[in-house]
PDB file of C-alpha atoms in Angstrom:
ATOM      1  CA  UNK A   1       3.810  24.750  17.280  1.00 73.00           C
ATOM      2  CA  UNK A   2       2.932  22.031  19.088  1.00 74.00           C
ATOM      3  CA  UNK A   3      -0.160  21.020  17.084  1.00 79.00           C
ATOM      4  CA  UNK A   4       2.661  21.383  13.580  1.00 84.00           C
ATOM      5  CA  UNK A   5       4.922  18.455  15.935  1.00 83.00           C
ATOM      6  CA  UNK A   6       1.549  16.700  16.519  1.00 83.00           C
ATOM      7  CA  UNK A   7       0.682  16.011  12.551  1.00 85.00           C
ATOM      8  CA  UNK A   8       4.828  15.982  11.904  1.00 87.00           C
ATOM      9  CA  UNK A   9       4.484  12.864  13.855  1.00 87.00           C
ATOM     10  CA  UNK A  10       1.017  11.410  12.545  1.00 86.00           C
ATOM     11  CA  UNK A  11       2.783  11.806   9.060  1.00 88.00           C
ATOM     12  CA  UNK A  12       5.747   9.888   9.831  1.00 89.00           C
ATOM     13  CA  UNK A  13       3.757   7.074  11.126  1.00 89.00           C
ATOM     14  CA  UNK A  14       1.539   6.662   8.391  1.00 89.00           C
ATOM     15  CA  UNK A  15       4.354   7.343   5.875  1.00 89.00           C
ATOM     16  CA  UNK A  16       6.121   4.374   7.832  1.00 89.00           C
ATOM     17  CA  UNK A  17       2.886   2.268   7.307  1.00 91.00           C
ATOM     18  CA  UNK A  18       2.993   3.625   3.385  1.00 90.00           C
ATOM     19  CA  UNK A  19       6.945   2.607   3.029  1.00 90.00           C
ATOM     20  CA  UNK A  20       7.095  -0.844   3.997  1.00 91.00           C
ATOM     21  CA  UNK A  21       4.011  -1.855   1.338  1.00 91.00           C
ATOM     22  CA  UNK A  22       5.644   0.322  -1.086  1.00 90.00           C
ATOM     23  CA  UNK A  23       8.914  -1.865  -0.087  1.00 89.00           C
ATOM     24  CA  UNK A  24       7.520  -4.959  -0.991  1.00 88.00           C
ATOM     25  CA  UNK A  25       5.636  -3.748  -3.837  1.00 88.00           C
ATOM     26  CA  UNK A  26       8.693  -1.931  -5.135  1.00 87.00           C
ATOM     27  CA  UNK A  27      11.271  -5.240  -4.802  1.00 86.00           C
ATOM     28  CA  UNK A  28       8.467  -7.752  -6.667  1.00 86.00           C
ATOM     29  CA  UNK A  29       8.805  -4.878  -9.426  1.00 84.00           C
ATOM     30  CA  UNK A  30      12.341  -5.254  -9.976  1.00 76.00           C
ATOM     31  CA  UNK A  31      12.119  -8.649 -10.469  1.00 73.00           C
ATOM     32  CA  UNK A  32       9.465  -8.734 -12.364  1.00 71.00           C
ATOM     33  CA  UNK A  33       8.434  -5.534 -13.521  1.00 77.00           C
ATOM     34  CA  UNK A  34       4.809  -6.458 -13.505  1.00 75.00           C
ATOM     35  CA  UNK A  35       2.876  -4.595 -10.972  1.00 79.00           C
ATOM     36  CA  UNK A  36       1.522  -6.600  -8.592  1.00 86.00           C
ATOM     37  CA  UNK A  37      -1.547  -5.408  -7.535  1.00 86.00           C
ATOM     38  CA  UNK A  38      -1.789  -8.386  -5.131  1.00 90.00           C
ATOM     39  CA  UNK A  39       0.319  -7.266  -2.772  1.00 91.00           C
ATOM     40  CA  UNK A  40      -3.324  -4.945  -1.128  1.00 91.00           C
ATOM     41  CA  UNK A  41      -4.646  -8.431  -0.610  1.00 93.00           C
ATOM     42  CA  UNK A  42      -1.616  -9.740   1.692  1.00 95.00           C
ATOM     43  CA  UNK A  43      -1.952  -6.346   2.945  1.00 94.00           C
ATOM     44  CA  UNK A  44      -5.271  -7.457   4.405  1.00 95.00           C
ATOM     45  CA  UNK A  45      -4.283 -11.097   4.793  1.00 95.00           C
ATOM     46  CA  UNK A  46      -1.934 -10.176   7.133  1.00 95.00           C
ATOM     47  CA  UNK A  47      -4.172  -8.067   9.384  1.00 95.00           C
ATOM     48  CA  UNK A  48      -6.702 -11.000   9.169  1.00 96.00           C
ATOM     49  CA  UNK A  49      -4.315 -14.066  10.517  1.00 96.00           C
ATOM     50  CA  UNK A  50      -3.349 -11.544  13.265  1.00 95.00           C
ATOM     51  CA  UNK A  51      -6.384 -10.572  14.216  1.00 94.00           C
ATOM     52  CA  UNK A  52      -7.494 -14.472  14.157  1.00 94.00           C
ATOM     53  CA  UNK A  53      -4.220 -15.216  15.990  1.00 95.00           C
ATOM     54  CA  UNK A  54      -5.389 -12.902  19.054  1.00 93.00           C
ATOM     55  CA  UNK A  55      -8.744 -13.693  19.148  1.00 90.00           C
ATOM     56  CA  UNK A  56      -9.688 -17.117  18.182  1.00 90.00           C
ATOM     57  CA  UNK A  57      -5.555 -19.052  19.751  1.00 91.00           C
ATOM     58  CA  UNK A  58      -5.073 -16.279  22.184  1.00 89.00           C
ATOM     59  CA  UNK A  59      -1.689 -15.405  21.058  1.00 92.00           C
ATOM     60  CA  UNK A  60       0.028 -11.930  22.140  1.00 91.00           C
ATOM     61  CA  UNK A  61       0.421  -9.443  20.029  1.00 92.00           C
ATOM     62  CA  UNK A  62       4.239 -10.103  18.641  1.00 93.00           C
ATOM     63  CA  UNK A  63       3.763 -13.738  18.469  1.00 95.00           C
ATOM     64  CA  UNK A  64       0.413 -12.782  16.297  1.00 95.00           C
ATOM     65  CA  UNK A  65       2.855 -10.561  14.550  1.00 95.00           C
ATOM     66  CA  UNK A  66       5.789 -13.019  13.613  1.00 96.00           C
ATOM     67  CA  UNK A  67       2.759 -15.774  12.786  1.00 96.00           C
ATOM     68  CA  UNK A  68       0.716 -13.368  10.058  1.00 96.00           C
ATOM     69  CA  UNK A  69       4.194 -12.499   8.968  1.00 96.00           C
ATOM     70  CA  UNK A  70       5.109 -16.109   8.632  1.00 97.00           C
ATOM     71  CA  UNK A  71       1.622 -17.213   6.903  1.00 97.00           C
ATOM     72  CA  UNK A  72       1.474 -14.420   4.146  1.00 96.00           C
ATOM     73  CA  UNK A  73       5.326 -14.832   3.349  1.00 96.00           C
ATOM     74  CA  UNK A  74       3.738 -18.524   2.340  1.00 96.00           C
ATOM     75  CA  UNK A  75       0.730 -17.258   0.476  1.00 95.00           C
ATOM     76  CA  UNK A  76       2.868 -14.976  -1.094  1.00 94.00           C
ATOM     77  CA  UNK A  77       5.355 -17.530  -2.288  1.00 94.00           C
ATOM     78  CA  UNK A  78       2.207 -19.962  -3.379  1.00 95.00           C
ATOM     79  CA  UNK A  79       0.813 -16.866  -5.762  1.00 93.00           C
ATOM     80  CA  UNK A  80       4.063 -16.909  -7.161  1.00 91.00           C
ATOM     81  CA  UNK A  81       4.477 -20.389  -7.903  1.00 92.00           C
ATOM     82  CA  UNK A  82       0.678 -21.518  -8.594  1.00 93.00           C
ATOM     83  CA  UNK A  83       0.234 -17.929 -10.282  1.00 91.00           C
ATOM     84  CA  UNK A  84       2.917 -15.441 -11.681  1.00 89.00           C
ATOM     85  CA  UNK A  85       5.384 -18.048 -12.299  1.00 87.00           C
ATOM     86  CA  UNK A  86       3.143 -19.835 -15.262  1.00 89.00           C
ATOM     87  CA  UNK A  87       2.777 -16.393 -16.796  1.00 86.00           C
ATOM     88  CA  UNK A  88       6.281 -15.600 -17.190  1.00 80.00           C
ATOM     89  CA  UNK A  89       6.784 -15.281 -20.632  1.00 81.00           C
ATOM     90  CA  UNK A  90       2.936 -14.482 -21.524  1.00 83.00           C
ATOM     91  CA  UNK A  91       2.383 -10.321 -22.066  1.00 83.00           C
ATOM     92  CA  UNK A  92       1.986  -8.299 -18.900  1.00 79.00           C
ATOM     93  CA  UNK A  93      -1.183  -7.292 -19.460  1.00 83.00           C
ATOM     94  CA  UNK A  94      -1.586 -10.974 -18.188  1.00 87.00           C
ATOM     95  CA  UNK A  95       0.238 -10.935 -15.111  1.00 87.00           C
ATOM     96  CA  UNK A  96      -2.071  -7.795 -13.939  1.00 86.00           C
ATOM     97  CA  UNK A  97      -5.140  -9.180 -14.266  1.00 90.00           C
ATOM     98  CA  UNK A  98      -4.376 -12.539 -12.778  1.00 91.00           C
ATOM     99  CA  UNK A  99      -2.479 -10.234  -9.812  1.00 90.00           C
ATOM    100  CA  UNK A 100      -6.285  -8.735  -9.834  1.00 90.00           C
ATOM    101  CA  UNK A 101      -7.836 -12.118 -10.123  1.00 92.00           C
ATOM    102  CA  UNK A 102      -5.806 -12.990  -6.573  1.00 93.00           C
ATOM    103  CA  UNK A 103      -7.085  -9.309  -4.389  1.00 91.00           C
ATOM    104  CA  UNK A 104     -10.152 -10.182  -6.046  1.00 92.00           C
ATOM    105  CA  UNK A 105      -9.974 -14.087  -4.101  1.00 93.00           C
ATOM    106  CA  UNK A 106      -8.261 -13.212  -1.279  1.00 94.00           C
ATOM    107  CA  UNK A 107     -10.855 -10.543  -0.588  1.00 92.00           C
ATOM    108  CA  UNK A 108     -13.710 -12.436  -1.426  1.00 93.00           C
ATOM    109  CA  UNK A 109     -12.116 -15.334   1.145  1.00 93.00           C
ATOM    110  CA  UNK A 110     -11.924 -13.136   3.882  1.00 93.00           C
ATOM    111  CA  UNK A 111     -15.367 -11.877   3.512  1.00 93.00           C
ATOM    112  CA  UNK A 112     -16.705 -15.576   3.404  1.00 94.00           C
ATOM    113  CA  UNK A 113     -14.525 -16.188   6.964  1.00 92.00           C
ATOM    114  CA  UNK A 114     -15.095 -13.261   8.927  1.00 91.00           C
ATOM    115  CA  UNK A 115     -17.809 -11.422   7.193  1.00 89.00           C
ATOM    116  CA  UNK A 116     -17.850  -7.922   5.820  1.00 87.00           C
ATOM    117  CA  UNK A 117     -17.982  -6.109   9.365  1.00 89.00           C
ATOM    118  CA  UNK A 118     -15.001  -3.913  10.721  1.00 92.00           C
ATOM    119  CA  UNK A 119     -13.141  -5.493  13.206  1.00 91.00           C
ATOM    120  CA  UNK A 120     -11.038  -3.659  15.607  1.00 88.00           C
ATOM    121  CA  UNK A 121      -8.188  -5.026  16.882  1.00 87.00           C
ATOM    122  CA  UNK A 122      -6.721  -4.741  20.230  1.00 82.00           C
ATOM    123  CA  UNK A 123      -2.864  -4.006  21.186  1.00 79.00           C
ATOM    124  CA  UNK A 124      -1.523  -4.122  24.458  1.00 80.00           C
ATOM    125  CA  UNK A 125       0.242  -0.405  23.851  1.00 81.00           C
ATOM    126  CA  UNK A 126      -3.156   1.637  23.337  1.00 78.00           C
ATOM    127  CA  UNK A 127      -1.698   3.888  26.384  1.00 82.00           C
ATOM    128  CA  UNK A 128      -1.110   7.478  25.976  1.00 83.00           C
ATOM    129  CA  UNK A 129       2.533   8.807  26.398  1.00 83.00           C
ATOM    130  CA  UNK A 130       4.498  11.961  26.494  1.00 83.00           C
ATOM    131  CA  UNK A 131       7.020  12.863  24.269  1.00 78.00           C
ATOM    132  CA  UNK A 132       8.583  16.605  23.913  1.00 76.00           C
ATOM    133  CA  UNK A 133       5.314  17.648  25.175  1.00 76.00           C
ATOM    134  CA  UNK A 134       3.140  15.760  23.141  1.00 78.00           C
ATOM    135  CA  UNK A 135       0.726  13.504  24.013  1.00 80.00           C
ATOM    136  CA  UNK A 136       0.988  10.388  21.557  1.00 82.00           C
ATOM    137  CA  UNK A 137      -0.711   6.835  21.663  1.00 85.00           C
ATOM    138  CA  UNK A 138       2.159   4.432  21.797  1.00 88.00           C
ATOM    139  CA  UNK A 139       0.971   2.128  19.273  1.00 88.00           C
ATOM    140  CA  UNK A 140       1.997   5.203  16.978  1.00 87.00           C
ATOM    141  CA  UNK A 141       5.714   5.777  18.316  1.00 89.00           C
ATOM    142  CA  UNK A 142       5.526   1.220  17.761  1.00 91.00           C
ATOM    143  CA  UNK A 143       4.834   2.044  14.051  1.00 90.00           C
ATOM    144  CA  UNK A 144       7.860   4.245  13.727  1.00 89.00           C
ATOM    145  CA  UNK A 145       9.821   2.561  15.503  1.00 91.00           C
ATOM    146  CA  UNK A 146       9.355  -0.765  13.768  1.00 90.00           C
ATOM    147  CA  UNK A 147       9.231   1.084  10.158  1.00 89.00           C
ATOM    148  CA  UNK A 148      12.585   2.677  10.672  1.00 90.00           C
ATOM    149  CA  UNK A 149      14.362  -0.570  12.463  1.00 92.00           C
ATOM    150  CA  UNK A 150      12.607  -2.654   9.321  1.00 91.00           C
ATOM    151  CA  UNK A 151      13.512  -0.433   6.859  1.00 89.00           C
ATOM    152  CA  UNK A 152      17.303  -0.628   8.678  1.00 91.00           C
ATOM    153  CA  UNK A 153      17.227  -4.565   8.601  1.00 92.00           C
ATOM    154  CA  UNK A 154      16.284  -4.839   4.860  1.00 89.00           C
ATOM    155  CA  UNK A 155      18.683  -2.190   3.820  1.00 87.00           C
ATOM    156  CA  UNK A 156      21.580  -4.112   5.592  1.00 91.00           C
ATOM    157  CA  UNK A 157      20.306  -7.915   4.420  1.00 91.00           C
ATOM    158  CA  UNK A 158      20.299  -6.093   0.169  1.00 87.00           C
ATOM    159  CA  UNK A 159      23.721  -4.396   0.965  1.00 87.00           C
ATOM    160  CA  UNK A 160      25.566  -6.290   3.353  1.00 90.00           C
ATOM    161  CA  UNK A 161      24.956 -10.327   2.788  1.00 90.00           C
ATOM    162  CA  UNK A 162      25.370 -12.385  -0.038  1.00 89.00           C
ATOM    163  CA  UNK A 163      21.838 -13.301  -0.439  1.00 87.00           C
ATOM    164  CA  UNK A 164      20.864  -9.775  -0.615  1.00 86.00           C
ATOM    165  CA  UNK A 165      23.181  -9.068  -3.165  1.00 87.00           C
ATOM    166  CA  UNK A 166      21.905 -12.169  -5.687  1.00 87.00           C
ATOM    167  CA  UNK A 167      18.329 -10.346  -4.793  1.00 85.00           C
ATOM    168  CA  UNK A 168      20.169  -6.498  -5.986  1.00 82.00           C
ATOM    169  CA  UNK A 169      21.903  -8.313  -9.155  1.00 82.00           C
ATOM    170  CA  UNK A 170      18.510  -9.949 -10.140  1.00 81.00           C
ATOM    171  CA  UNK A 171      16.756  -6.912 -10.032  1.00 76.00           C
ATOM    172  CA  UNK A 172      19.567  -5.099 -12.147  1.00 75.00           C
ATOM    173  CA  UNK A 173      19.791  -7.671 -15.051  1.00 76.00           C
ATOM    174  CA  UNK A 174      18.047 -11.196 -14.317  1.00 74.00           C
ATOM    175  CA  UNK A 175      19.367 -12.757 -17.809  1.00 76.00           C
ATOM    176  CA  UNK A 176      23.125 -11.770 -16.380  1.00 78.00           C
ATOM    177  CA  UNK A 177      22.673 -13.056 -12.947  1.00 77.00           C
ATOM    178  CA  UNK A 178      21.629 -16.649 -14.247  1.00 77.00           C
ATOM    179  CA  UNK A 179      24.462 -16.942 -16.353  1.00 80.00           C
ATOM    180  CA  UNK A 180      26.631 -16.049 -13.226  1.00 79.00           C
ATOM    181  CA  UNK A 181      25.193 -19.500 -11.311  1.00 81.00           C
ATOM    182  CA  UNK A 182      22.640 -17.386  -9.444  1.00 82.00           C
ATOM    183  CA  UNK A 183      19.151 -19.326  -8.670  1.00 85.00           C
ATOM    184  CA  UNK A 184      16.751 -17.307 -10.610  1.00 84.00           C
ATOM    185  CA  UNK A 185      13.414 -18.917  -8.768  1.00 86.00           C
ATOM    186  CA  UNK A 186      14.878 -19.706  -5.208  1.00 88.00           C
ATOM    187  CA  UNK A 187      15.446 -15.747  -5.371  1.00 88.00           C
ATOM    188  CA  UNK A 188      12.100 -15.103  -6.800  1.00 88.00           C
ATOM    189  CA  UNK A 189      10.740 -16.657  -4.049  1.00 91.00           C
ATOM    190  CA  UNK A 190      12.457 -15.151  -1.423  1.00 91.00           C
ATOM    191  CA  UNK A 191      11.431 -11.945  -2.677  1.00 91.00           C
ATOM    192  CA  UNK A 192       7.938 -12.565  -2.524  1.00 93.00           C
ATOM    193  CA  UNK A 193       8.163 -13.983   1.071  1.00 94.00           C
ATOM    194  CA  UNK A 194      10.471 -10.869   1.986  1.00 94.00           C
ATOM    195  CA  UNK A 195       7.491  -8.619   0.036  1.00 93.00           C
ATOM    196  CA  UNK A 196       4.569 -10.555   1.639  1.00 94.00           C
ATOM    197  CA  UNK A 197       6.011 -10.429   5.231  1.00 95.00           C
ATOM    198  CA  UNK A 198       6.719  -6.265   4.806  1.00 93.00           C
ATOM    199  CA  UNK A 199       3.103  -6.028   4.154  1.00 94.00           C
ATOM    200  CA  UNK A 200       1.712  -8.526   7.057  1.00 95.00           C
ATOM    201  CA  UNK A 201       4.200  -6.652   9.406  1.00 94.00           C
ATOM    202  CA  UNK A 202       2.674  -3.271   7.810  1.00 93.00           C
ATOM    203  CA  UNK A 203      -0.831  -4.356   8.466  1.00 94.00           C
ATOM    204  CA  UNK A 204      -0.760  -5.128  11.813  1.00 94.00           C
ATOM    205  CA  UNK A 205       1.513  -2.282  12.961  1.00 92.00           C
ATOM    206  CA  UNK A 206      -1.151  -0.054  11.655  1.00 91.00           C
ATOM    207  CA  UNK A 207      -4.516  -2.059  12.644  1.00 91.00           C
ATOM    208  CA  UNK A 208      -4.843  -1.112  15.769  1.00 89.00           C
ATOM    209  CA  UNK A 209      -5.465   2.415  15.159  1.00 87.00           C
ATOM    210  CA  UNK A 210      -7.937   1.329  11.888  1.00 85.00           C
ATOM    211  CA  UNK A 211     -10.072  -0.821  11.678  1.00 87.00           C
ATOM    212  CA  UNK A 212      -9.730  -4.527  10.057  1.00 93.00           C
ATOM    213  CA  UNK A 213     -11.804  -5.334   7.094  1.00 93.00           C
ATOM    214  CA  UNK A 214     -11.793  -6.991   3.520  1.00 92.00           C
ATOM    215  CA  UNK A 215     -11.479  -3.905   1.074  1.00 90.00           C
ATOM    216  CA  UNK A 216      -8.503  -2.472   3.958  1.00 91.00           C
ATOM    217  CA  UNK A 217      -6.182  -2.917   0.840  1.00 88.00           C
ATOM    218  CA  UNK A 218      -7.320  -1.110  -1.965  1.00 86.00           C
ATOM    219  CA  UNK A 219      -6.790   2.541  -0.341  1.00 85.00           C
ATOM    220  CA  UNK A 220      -2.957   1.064   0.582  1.00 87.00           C
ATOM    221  CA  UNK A 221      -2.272  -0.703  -2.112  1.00 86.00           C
ATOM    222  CA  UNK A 222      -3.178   2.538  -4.309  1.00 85.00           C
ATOM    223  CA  UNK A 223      -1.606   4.911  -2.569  1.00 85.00           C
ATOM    224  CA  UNK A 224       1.592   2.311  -2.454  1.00 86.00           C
ATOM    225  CA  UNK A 225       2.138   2.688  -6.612  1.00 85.00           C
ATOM    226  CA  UNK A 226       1.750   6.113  -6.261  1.00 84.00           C
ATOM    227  CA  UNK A 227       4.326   6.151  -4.286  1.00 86.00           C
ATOM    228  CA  UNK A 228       6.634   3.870  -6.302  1.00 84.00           C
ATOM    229  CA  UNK A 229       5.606   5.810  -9.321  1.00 83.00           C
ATOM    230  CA  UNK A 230       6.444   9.011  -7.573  1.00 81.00           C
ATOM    231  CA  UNK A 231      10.274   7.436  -5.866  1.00 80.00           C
ATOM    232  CA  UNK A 232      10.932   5.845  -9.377  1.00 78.00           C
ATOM    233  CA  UNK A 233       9.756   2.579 -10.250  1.00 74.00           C
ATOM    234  CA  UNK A 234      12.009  -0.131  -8.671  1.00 72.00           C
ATOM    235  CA  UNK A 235      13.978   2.292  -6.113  1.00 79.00           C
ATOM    236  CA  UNK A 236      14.583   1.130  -2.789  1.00 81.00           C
ATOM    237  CA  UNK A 237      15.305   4.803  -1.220  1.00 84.00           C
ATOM    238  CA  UNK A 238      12.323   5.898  -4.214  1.00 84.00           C
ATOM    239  CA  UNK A 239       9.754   3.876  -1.731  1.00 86.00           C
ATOM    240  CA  UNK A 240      10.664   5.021   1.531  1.00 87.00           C
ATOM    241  CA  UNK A 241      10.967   8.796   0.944  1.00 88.00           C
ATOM    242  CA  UNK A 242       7.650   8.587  -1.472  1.00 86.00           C
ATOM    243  CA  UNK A 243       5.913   7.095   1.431  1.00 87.00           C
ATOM    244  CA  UNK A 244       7.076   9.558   3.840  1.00 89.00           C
ATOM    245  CA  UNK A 245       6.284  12.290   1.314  1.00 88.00           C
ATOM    246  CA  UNK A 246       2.519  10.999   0.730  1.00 88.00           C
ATOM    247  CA  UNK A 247       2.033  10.252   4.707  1.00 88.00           C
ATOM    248  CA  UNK A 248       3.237  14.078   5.754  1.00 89.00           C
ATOM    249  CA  UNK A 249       1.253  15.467   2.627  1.00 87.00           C
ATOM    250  CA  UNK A 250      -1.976  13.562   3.907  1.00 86.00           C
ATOM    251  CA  UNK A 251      -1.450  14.928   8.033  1.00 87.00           C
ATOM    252  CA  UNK A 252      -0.432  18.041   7.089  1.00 86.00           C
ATOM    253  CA  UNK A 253      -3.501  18.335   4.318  1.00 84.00           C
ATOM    254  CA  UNK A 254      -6.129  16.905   6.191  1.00 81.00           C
ATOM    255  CA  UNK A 255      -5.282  19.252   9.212  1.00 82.00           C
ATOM    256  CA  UNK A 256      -4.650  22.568   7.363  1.00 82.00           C
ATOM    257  CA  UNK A 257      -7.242  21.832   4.948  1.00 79.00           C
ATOM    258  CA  UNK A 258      -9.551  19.158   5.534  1.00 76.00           C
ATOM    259  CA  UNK A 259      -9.707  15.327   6.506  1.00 75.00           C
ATOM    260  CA  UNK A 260     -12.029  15.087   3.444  1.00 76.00           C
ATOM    261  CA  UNK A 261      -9.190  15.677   1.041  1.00 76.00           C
ATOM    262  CA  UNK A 262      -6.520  13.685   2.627  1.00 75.00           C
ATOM    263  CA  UNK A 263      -6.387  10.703  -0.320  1.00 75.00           C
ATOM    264  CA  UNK A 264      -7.124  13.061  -2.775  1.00 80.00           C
ATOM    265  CA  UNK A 265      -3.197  14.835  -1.775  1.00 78.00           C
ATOM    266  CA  UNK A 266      -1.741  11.488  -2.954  1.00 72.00           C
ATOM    267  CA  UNK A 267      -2.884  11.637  -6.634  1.00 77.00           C
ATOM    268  CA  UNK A 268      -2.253  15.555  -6.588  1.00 82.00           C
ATOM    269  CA  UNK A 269       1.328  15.090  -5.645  1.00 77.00           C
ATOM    270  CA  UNK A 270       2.001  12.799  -7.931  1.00 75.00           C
ATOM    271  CA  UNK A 271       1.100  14.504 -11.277  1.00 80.00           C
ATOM    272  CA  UNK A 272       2.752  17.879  -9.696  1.00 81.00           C
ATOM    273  CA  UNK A 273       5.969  15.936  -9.319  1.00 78.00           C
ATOM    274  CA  UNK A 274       5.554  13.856 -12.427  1.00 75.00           C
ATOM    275  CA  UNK A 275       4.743  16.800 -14.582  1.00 79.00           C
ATOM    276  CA  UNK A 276       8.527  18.043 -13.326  1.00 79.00           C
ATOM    277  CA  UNK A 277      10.140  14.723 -13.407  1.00 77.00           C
ATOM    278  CA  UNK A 278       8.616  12.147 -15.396  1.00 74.00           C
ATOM    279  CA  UNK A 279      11.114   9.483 -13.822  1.00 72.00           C
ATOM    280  CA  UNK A 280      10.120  10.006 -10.442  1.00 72.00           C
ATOM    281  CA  UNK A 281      12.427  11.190  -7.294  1.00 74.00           C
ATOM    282  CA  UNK A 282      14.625   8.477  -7.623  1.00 75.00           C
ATOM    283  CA  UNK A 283      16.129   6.805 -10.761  1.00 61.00           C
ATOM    284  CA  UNK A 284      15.587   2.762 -11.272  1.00 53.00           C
ATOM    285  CA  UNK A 285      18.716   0.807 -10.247  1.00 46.00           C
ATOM    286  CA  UNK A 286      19.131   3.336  -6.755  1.00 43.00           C
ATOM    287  CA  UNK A 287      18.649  -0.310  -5.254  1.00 44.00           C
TER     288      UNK A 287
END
């Protein structure tokens, strides 16, 4: 029993890790309904700035944090305006493969910094701790916890504040929330910051228990449209239960079956629960 708690909690962790990309990749999809296949590259951006942040300016690990979170909220906002933003009303096929072009830069920029090596990055909770009787690194009961109070935060700033709401009204019709006065790019941008900060945040939560590297993002970013396929394209509770769903499928697989098939479990699950409901868990507009 205690090894089923064990890989309960390793899946909730990584499903936390899964959620908050699948966050920010799901809210850039109900603005624009392109797919932005990007959002892997700030994925890795934002484990690169921290890592640079502790090891080249000596900064602690939440001041590293808040600084990669800060700095791919910008680059973020930048591949909207320099990119996506001139491509509005071309075809989406055109939007993808420039959102390609960017992982494709960004990947080939972090290779030409730091090299392609793994880097491992330190945290000051790499301490063992008990909990219930189970022994558990603390960086993983950090990832939780910051998943859950981040998840929390964003549900309260869509639901509960004004700006949220022009964000939630975009998403739902963007022709009708311009004609009611609402600023169509300002909240286009703060969506993308909001989207690249989940993922920076992601990213370092998880790095110190991976490793740091240019390709980190493709396995995320992925696994992170399977899972807003899988919640319903668009839906807020879609990405956080899909992620959940994908990170207990992959502990619970790799330990009952083998580690070898974890990231095949992803694609599985999806085409059983497609194959039952096309739509996905969730239906768009569950904002």
């Amino acid at each position: 029993m205690e090894l089923f708690f064990q890989q309960l909690l390793n899946g909730l962790t990584i499903g936390g890790v899964y959620s908050l990309v699948a966050l920010g990749l799901t809210l850039v999809y109900g603005i624009l309904h392109v797919p932005n296949f990007a959002h892997g590259a700030f994925y890795m951006a934002g484990a690169y700035v921290a890592f640079y942040l502790m090891g080249s300016l000596g900064l602690n690990y939440w001041l590293a944090m808040a600084g990669s979170a800060v700095a791919v909220a910008v680059l973020s906002m930048l591949a909207e305006r320099l990119v996506f933003n001139p491509l509005r009303n071309a075809p989406p096929l055109h939007d993808m493969i420039a959102a390609i072009g960017i992982l494709l830069f960004l990947e080939a920029g972090a290779q030409a910094l730091w090299g392609a090596d793994f880097h491992r990055m330190s945290s000051p909770y790499g301490q063992l701790v008990e909990v219930f009787g189970l022994t558990v690194a603390l960086q993983r009961l950090l990832i939780l916890a910051g998943a859950v109070w981040l998840v929390v935060l964003l549900h309260l700033f869509l639901t509960r504040t004004t700006t949220g709401a022009t964000i939630v009204a975009m998403a739902q019709n963007r022709d009708g929330a311009a004609l009611v006065g609402i600023d169509a790019t300002r909240v286009t941008l703060m969506v993308f910051a909001i989207s690249g900060a989940l993922a920076a945040v992601a990213a370092v939560l998880y790095a110190p228990i991976n490793l740091v590297y240019p390709a980190m993002g493709h396995l995320v970013i992925t696994k992170a449209f399977v899972i807003i396929i899988l919640g319903g394209m668009g839906s807020f509770p879609g990405a956080i239960v899909g992620g959940l769903i994908i990170g207990l499928a992959e502990a619970f697989g790799g330990f009952y079956f083998s580690t070898d098939y974890k990231d095949l479990i992803a694609f599985v699950l999806l085409v059983l629960i497609l194959s039952v409901r096309p739509q996905g868990l969730f239906s768009k507009g569950a904002h």
